[in-house]
mmCIF file of C-alpha atoms in Angstrom:
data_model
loop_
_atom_site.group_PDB
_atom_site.id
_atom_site.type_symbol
_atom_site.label_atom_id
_atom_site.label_comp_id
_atom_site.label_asym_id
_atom_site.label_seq_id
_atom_site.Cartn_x
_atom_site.Cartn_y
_atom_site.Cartn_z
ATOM 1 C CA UNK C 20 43.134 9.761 25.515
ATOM 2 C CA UNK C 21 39.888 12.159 25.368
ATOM 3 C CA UNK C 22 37.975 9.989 26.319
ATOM 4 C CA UNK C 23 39.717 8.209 29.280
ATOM 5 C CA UNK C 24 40.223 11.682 30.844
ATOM 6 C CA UNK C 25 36.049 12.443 30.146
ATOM 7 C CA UNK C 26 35.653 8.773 31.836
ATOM 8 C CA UNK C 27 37.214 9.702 34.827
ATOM 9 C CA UNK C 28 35.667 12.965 34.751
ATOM 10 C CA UNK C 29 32.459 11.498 34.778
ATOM 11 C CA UNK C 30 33.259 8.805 37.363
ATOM 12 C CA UNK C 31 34.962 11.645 39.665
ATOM 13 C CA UNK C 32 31.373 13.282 39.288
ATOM 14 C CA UNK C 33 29.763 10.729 40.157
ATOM 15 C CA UNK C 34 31.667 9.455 43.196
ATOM 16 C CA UNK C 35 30.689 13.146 44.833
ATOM 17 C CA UNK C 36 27.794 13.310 46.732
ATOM 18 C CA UNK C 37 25.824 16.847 48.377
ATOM 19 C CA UNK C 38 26.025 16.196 51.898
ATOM 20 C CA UNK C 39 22.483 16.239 53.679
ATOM 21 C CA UNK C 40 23.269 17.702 57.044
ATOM 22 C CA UNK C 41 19.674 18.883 58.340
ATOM 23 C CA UNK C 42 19.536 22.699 58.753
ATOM 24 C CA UNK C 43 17.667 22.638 62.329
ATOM 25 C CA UNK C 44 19.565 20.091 64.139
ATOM 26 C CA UNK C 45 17.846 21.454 67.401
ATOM 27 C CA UNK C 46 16.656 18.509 69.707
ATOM 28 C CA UNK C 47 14.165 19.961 72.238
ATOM 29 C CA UNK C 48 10.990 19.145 74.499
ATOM 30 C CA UNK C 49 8.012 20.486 73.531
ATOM 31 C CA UNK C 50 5.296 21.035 75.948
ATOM 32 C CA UNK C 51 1.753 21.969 75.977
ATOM 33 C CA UNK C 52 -0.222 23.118 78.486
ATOM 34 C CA UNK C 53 -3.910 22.191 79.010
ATOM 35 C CA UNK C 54 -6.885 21.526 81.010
ATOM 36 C CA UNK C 55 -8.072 18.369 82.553
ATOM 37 C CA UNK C 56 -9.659 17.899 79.476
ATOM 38 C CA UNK C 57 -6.744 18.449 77.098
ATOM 39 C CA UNK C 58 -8.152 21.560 75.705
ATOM 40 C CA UNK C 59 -5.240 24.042 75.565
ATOM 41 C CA UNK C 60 -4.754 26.678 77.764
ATOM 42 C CA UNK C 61 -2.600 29.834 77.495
ATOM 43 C CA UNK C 62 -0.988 30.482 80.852
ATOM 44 C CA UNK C 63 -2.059 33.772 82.429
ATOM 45 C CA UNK C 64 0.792 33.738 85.363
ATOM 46 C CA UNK C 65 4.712 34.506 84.143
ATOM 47 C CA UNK C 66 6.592 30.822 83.713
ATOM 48 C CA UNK C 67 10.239 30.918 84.076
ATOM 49 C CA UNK C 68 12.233 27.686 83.688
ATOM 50 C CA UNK C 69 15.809 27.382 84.830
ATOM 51 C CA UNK C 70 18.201 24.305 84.143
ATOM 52 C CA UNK C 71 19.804 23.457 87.802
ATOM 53 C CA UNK C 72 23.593 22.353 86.525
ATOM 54 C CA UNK C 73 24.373 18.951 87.933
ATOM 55 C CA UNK C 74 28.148 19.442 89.656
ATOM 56 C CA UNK C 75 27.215 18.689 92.951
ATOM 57 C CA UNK C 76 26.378 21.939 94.015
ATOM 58 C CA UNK C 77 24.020 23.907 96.249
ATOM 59 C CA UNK C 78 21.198 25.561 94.032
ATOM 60 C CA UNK C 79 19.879 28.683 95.069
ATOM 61 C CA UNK C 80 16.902 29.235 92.690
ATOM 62 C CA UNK C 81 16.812 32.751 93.551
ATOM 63 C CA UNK C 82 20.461 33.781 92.484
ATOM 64 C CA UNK C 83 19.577 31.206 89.847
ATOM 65 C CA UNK C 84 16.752 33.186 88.741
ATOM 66 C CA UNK C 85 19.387 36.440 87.956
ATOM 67 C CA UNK C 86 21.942 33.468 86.212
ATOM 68 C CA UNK C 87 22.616 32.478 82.576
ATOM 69 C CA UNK C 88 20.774 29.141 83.731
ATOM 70 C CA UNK C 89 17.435 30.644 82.543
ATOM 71 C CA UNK C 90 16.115 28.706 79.857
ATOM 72 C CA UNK C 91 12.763 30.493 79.677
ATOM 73 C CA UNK C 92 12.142 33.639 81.006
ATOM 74 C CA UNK C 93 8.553 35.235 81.399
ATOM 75 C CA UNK C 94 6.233 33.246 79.245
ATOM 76 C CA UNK C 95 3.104 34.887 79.199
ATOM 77 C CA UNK C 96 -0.337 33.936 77.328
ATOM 78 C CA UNK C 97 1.076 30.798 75.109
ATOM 79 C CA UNK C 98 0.430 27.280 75.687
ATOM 80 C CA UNK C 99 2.935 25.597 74.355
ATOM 81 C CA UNK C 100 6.429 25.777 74.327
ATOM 82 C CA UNK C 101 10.218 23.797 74.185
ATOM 83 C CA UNK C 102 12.976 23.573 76.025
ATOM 84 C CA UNK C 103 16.079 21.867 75.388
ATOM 85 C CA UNK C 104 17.510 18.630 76.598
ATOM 86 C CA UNK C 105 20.851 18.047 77.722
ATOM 87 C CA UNK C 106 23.299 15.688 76.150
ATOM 88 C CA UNK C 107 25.746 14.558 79.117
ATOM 89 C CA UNK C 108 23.300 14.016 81.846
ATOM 90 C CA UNK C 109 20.994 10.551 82.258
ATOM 91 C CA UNK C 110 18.362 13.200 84.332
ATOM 92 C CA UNK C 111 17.426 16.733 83.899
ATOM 93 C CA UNK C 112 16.624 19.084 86.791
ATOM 94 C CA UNK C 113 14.284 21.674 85.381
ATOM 95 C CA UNK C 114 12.505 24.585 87.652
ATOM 96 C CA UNK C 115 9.551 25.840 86.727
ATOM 97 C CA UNK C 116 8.898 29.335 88.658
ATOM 98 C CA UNK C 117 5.404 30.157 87.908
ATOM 99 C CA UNK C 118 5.021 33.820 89.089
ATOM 100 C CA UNK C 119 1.913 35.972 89.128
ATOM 101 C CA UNK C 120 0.866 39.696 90.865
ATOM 102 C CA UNK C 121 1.246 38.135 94.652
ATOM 103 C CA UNK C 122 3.532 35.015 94.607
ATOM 104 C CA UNK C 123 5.786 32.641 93.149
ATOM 105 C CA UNK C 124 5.212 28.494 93.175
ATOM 106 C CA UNK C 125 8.191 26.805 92.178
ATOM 107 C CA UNK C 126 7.918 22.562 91.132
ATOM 108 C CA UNK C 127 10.844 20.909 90.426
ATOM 109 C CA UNK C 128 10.487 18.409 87.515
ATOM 110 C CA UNK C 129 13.388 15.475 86.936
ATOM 111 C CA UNK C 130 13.247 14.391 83.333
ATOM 112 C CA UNK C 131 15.098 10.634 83.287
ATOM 113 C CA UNK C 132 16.777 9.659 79.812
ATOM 114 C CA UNK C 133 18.845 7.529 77.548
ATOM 115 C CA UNK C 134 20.863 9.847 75.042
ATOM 116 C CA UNK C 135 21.364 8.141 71.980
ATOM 117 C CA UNK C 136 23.902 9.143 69.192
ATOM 118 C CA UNK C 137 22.412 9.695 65.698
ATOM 119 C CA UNK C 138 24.916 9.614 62.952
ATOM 120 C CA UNK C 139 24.291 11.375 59.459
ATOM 121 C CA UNK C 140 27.578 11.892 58.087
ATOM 122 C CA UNK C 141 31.039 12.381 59.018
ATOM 123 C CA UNK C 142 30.550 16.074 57.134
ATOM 124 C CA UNK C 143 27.795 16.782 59.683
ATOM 125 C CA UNK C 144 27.933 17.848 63.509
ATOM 126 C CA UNK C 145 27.500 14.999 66.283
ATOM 127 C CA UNK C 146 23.446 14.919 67.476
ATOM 128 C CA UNK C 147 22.131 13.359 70.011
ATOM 129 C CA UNK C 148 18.192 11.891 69.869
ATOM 130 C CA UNK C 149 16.836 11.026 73.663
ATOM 131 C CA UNK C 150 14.375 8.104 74.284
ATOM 132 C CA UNK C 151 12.760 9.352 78.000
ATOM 133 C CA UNK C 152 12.449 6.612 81.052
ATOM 134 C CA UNK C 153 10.634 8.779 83.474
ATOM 135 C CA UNK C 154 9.520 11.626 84.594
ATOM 136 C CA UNK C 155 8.995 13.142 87.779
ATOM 137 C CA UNK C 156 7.417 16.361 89.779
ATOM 138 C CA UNK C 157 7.073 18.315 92.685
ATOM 139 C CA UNK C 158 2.939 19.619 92.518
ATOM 140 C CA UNK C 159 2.942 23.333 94.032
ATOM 141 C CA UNK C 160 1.388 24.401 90.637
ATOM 142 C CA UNK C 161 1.802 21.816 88.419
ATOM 143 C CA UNK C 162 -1.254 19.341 88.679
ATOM 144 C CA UNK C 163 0.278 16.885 86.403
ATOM 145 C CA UNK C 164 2.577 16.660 83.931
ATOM 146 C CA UNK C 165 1.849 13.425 81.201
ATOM 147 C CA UNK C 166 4.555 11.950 78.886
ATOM 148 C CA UNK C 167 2.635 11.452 75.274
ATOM 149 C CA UNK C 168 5.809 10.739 73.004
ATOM 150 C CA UNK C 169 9.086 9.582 74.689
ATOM 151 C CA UNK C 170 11.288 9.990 71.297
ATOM 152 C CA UNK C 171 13.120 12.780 71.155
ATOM 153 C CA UNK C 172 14.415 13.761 67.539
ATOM 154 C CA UNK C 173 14.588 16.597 65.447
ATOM 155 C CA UNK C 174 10.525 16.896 65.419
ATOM 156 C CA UNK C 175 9.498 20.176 66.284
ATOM 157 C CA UNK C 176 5.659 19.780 66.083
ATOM 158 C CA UNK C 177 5.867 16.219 68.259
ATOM 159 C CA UNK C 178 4.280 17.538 71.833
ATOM 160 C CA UNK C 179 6.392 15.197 74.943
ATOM 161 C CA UNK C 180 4.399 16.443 77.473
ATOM 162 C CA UNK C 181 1.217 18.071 78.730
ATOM 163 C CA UNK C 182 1.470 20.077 81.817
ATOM 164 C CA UNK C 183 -1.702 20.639 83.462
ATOM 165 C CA UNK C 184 -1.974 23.092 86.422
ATOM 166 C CA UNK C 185 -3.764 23.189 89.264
ATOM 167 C CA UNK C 186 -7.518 24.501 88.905
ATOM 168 C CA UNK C 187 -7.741 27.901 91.172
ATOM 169 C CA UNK C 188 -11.563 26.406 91.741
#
């Protein structure tokens, strides 16, 4: 009888598994900004970006600016950064407010996308990775903005996209 009950014991033991769920389960755009070279380039003006919500409504990026929709406020003198992506949506609407002693240019940049569910257990939260169809901007300061990696995962050192602003030559 012992040593049925240590067989199941050990079989018991054996059946259990640690569950895996990843720690960061944040799925965000990275971007970098550089030159026309590709040499990186901390940004001297103040970059806000602010997530327009998608229910139809007017958006007034000025109350928007004073709003919880403010997913970066004031970046100064880095050149790279993330935002996040949405889950529900097949396009972002992102506004980037690039502000500096005299003015404020505003480009509006669409972000198309197919959200795709990534399981890892039942014991872990829903994800969603995003594979990115297009891309799309306005060009007030924003010379270009170039899609190098269209995956969207957990990776937090993968660069998406290289924003390169307009030369003040």
């Amino acid at each position: 009888m012992r040593k049925l009950l240590f067989f199941f014991v050990v079989v018991w033991l054996a059946a259990c598994s640690s569950i895996d769920c990843p720690v960061q389960n944040i799925v965000s755009v990275q971007y970098e900004i550089c030159d026309k070279a590709g040499k990186s380039l901390p940004i001297t003006d103040s970059l806000s970006v602010i997530t327009a919500r998608l229910d139809g409504e007017y958006v007034d990026i000025t109350a928007l600016l004073n709003s919880k929709e403010v997913t970066l406020n004031r970046l100064v003198g880095k050149s790279a950064f993330s935002l996040p992506i949405s889950y529900s949506h097949p396009e972002d609407i992102l506004f980037f407010c690039f502000t500096d002693s005299v003015k404020t240019l505003i480009d509006t940049v669409w972000i198309e996308k197919d959200d795709i569910p990534h399981f890892e257990s039942v014991d872990c939260s829903a994800a969603f990775f995003h594979e990115i169809t297009g891309v799309r901007h306005t060009r007030n300061y924003i010379d270009s903005l170039v899609l190098l990696n269209k995956s969207v995962t957990y990776d937090q050192t993968t660069v998406h996209f290289r924003l390169v602003p307009k030369s003040n030559d």
